[in-house]
């Protein structure tokens, strides 16, 4: 299961990647002599793929359901934030690297805000489940003691 915090982390890694290697429009990555695609300037979608899969194409991602789900959730979160299709938005005339990185960081912050409530609820459920398991264990332990006492009483003839 993909959590909002995992999505936020992936968005932040994608933004960091663009800050580190550069941003481009019109393709997933810029063919740079001597550089691997993952080390070349990338578009927003390419940066998300690098953060999720290690390359701007997401090659083989469909064979890794957890990574695919995380990448899809991050793309969806960014699309929701920008209110447009990712590739058209990235390639829009006048778009800047700072806008792309800023949108990724803002979408990550939105995910972290959601994570707080979601994680709190998840924690409450975990505590409830742990408490229920502990109660069940206590009950089972009590039953075992009662059974042992009953066997002992029966052997000793103190049943009345």
mmCIF file of C-alpha atoms in Angstrom:
data_model
loop_
_atom_site.group_PDB
_atom_site.id
_atom_site.type_symbol
_atom_site.label_atom_id
_atom_site.label_comp_id
_atom_site.label_asym_id
_atom_site.label_seq_id
_atom_site.Cartn_x
_atom_site.Cartn_y
_atom_site.Cartn_z
ATOM 1 C CA UNK A 1 0.000 0.000 0.000
ATOM 2 C CA UNK A 2 1.309 3.414 -0.961
ATOM 3 C CA UNK A 3 1.207 6.018 1.801
ATOM 4 C CA UNK A 4 1.043 9.803 1.407
ATOM 5 C CA UNK A 5 4.473 10.053 3.049
ATOM 6 C CA UNK A 6 5.992 7.716 0.442
ATOM 7 C CA UNK A 7 4.401 9.816 -2.313
ATOM 8 C CA UNK A 8 5.761 13.001 -0.705
ATOM 9 C CA UNK A 9 9.242 11.498 -0.520
ATOM 10 C CA UNK A 10 9.157 10.480 -4.190
ATOM 11 C CA UNK A 11 8.002 13.971 -5.238
ATOM 12 C CA UNK A 12 10.803 15.510 -3.168
ATOM 13 C CA UNK A 13 13.398 13.156 -4.716
ATOM 14 C CA UNK A 14 12.153 14.115 -8.197
ATOM 15 C CA UNK A 15 12.479 17.826 -7.344
ATOM 16 C CA UNK A 16 15.972 17.219 -5.941
ATOM 17 C CA UNK A 17 16.885 15.348 -9.129
ATOM 18 C CA UNK A 18 15.873 18.293 -11.302
ATOM 19 C CA UNK A 19 17.799 20.662 -9.018
ATOM 20 C CA UNK A 20 20.856 18.423 -9.332
ATOM 21 C CA UNK A 21 20.882 17.467 -13.059
ATOM 22 C CA UNK A 22 18.615 20.022 -14.717
ATOM 23 C CA UNK A 23 15.191 20.294 -16.303
ATOM 24 C CA UNK A 24 14.036 20.221 -19.896
ATOM 25 C CA UNK A 25 10.985 20.400 -22.113
ATOM 26 C CA UNK A 26 9.946 18.367 -25.136
ATOM 27 C CA UNK A 27 11.286 14.943 -24.137
ATOM 28 C CA UNK A 28 11.817 12.772 -21.066
ATOM 29 C CA UNK A 29 15.535 13.452 -20.939
ATOM 30 C CA UNK A 30 18.198 15.346 -22.812
ATOM 31 C CA UNK A 31 20.682 13.161 -24.673
ATOM 32 C CA UNK A 32 23.988 14.329 -23.299
ATOM 33 C CA UNK A 33 27.197 12.731 -24.625
ATOM 34 C CA UNK A 34 28.938 10.785 -21.884
ATOM 35 C CA UNK A 35 25.950 10.816 -19.518
ATOM 36 C CA UNK A 36 23.439 8.124 -18.736
ATOM 37 C CA UNK A 37 19.782 9.185 -19.251
ATOM 38 C CA UNK A 38 19.285 9.221 -15.460
ATOM 39 C CA UNK A 39 22.135 11.739 -15.117
ATOM 40 C CA UNK A 40 20.874 14.089 -17.857
ATOM 41 C CA UNK A 41 18.356 16.930 -17.609
ATOM 42 C CA UNK A 42 14.801 15.541 -17.471
ATOM 43 C CA UNK A 43 11.208 16.712 -17.728
ATOM 44 C CA UNK A 44 8.873 16.532 -14.725
ATOM 45 C CA UNK A 45 7.598 13.102 -15.730
ATOM 46 C CA UNK A 46 11.156 11.880 -16.352
ATOM 47 C CA UNK A 47 12.235 13.102 -12.907
ATOM 48 C CA UNK A 48 9.370 11.198 -11.272
ATOM 49 C CA UNK A 49 10.379 8.081 -13.202
ATOM 50 C CA UNK A 50 14.030 8.471 -12.158
ATOM 51 C CA UNK A 51 12.941 8.861 -8.530
ATOM 52 C CA UNK A 52 10.731 5.771 -8.741
ATOM 53 C CA UNK A 53 12.675 3.455 -11.066
ATOM 54 C CA UNK A 54 16.157 4.867 -11.538
ATOM 55 C CA UNK A 55 15.669 5.911 -15.167
ATOM 56 C CA UNK A 56 13.527 8.501 -16.986
ATOM 57 C CA UNK A 57 11.524 5.874 -18.876
ATOM 58 C CA UNK A 58 10.410 3.734 -15.955
ATOM 59 C CA UNK A 59 11.582 0.713 -17.937
ATOM 60 C CA UNK A 60 10.280 -2.456 -16.380
ATOM 61 C CA UNK A 61 8.184 -0.560 -13.853
ATOM 62 C CA UNK A 62 5.110 -2.552 -14.785
ATOM 63 C CA UNK A 63 6.918 -5.619 -13.421
ATOM 64 C CA UNK A 64 7.321 -3.984 -10.020
ATOM 65 C CA UNK A 65 3.782 -3.344 -8.757
ATOM 66 C CA UNK A 66 4.829 -1.444 -5.603
ATOM 67 C CA UNK A 67 7.056 0.993 -7.490
ATOM 68 C CA UNK A 68 4.462 1.348 -10.237
ATOM 69 C CA UNK A 69 1.761 2.170 -7.657
ATOM 70 C CA UNK A 70 4.037 4.707 -5.958
ATOM 71 C CA UNK A 71 4.998 6.361 -9.256
ATOM 72 C CA UNK A 72 1.337 6.516 -10.341
ATOM 73 C CA UNK A 73 0.322 8.038 -7.003
ATOM 74 C CA UNK A 74 3.046 10.691 -7.277
ATOM 75 C CA UNK A 75 2.048 11.586 -10.855
ATOM 76 C CA UNK A 76 -1.587 11.839 -9.731
ATOM 77 C CA UNK A 77 -0.667 14.037 -6.751
ATOM 78 C CA UNK A 78 1.308 16.395 -8.982
ATOM 79 C CA UNK A 79 -1.458 16.532 -11.602
ATOM 80 C CA UNK A 80 -3.979 17.375 -8.874
ATOM 81 C CA UNK A 81 -1.711 20.124 -7.607
ATOM 82 C CA UNK A 82 -1.081 21.736 -11.005
ATOM 83 C CA UNK A 83 -4.609 21.135 -12.289
ATOM 84 C CA UNK A 84 -3.424 20.071 -15.741
ATOM 85 C CA UNK A 85 -1.908 17.217 -17.686
ATOM 86 C CA UNK A 86 1.673 16.740 -16.615
ATOM 87 C CA UNK A 87 3.396 16.628 -19.995
ATOM 88 C CA UNK A 88 1.454 19.570 -21.466
ATOM 89 C CA UNK A 89 2.046 21.562 -18.286
ATOM 90 C CA UNK A 90 5.775 20.746 -18.268
ATOM 91 C CA UNK A 91 6.129 21.670 -21.943
ATOM 92 C CA UNK A 92 4.042 24.855 -21.824
ATOM 93 C CA UNK A 93 5.764 27.891 -23.260
ATOM 94 C CA UNK A 94 7.160 30.061 -20.495
ATOM 95 C CA UNK A 95 7.299 27.238 -17.947
ATOM 96 C CA UNK A 96 10.439 27.387 -15.794
ATOM 97 C CA UNK A 97 12.528 24.919 -13.851
ATOM 98 C CA UNK A 98 11.684 26.787 -10.658
ATOM 99 C CA UNK A 99 7.958 26.391 -11.341
ATOM 100 C CA UNK A 100 8.340 22.651 -11.895
ATOM 101 C CA UNK A 101 10.480 22.121 -8.798
ATOM 102 C CA UNK A 102 8.179 24.386 -6.780
ATOM 103 C CA UNK A 103 5.085 22.456 -7.877
ATOM 104 C CA UNK A 104 6.729 19.160 -6.940
ATOM 105 C CA UNK A 105 7.694 20.460 -3.509
ATOM 106 C CA UNK A 106 4.228 21.937 -2.954
ATOM 107 C CA UNK A 107 2.563 18.645 -3.976
ATOM 108 C CA UNK A 108 4.926 16.854 -1.576
ATOM 109 C CA UNK A 109 3.892 19.225 1.219
ATOM 110 C CA UNK A 110 0.218 18.551 0.463
ATOM 111 C CA UNK A 111 0.908 14.823 0.704
ATOM 112 C CA UNK A 112 2.683 15.297 4.043
ATOM 113 C CA UNK A 113 -0.337 17.204 5.359
ATOM 114 C CA UNK A 114 -2.574 14.319 4.312
ATOM 115 C CA UNK A 115 -0.124 11.859 5.820
ATOM 116 C CA UNK A 116 -0.538 13.369 9.254
ATOM 117 C CA UNK A 117 -4.228 12.503 9.471
ATOM 118 C CA UNK A 118 -3.863 9.235 7.595
ATOM 119 C CA UNK A 119 -0.921 8.100 9.690
ATOM 120 C CA UNK A 120 -2.672 9.138 12.884
ATOM 121 C CA UNK A 121 -5.678 7.041 11.906
ATOM 122 C CA UNK A 122 -3.419 4.190 10.895
ATOM 123 C CA UNK A 123 -1.659 4.443 14.264
ATOM 124 C CA UNK A 124 -4.985 4.410 16.109
ATOM 125 C CA UNK A 125 -6.012 1.291 14.215
ATOM 126 C CA UNK A 126 -2.662 -0.339 14.964
ATOM 127 C CA UNK A 127 -3.045 0.454 18.674
ATOM 128 C CA UNK A 128 -6.600 -0.862 18.651
ATOM 129 C CA UNK A 129 -5.519 -4.059 16.911
ATOM 130 C CA UNK A 130 -2.583 -4.496 19.272
ATOM 131 C CA UNK A 131 -4.869 -3.907 22.238
ATOM 132 C CA UNK A 132 -7.375 -6.404 20.901
ATOM 133 C CA UNK A 133 -4.609 -8.954 20.354
ATOM 134 C CA UNK A 134 -3.252 -8.312 23.846
ATOM 135 C CA UNK A 135 -6.743 -8.640 25.311
ATOM 136 C CA UNK A 136 -7.260 -11.863 23.395
ATOM 137 C CA UNK A 137 -3.915 -13.134 24.682
ATOM 138 C CA UNK A 138 -4.846 -12.192 28.236
ATOM 139 C CA UNK A 139 -8.203 -13.873 27.861
ATOM 140 C CA UNK A 140 -6.550 -16.972 26.397
ATOM 141 C CA UNK A 141 -4.021 -16.928 29.241
ATOM 142 C CA UNK A 142 -6.838 -16.641 31.812
ATOM 143 C CA UNK A 143 -8.692 -19.499 30.172
ATOM 144 C CA UNK A 144 -5.546 -21.617 30.269
ATOM 145 C CA UNK A 145 -5.137 -20.867 33.989
ATOM 146 C CA UNK A 146 -8.778 -21.620 34.692
ATOM 147 C CA UNK A 147 -8.492 -24.898 32.803
ATOM 148 C CA UNK A 148 -5.325 -25.798 34.701
ATOM 149 C CA UNK A 149 -6.984 -24.955 38.010
ATOM 150 C CA UNK A 150 -10.026 -27.027 37.044
ATOM 151 C CA UNK A 151 -7.831 -30.009 36.134
ATOM 152 C CA UNK A 152 -5.939 -29.674 39.393
ATOM 153 C CA UNK A 153 -9.145 -29.367 41.405
ATOM 154 C CA UNK A 154 -10.584 -32.382 39.636
ATOM 155 C CA UNK A 155 -7.482 -34.471 40.356
ATOM 156 C CA UNK A 156 -7.498 -33.424 43.984
ATOM 157 C CA UNK A 157 -11.191 -34.189 44.266
ATOM 158 C CA UNK A 158 -12.150 -30.717 45.397
ATOM 159 C CA UNK A 159 -15.076 -30.419 43.021
ATOM 160 C CA UNK A 160 -17.511 -30.947 45.811
#
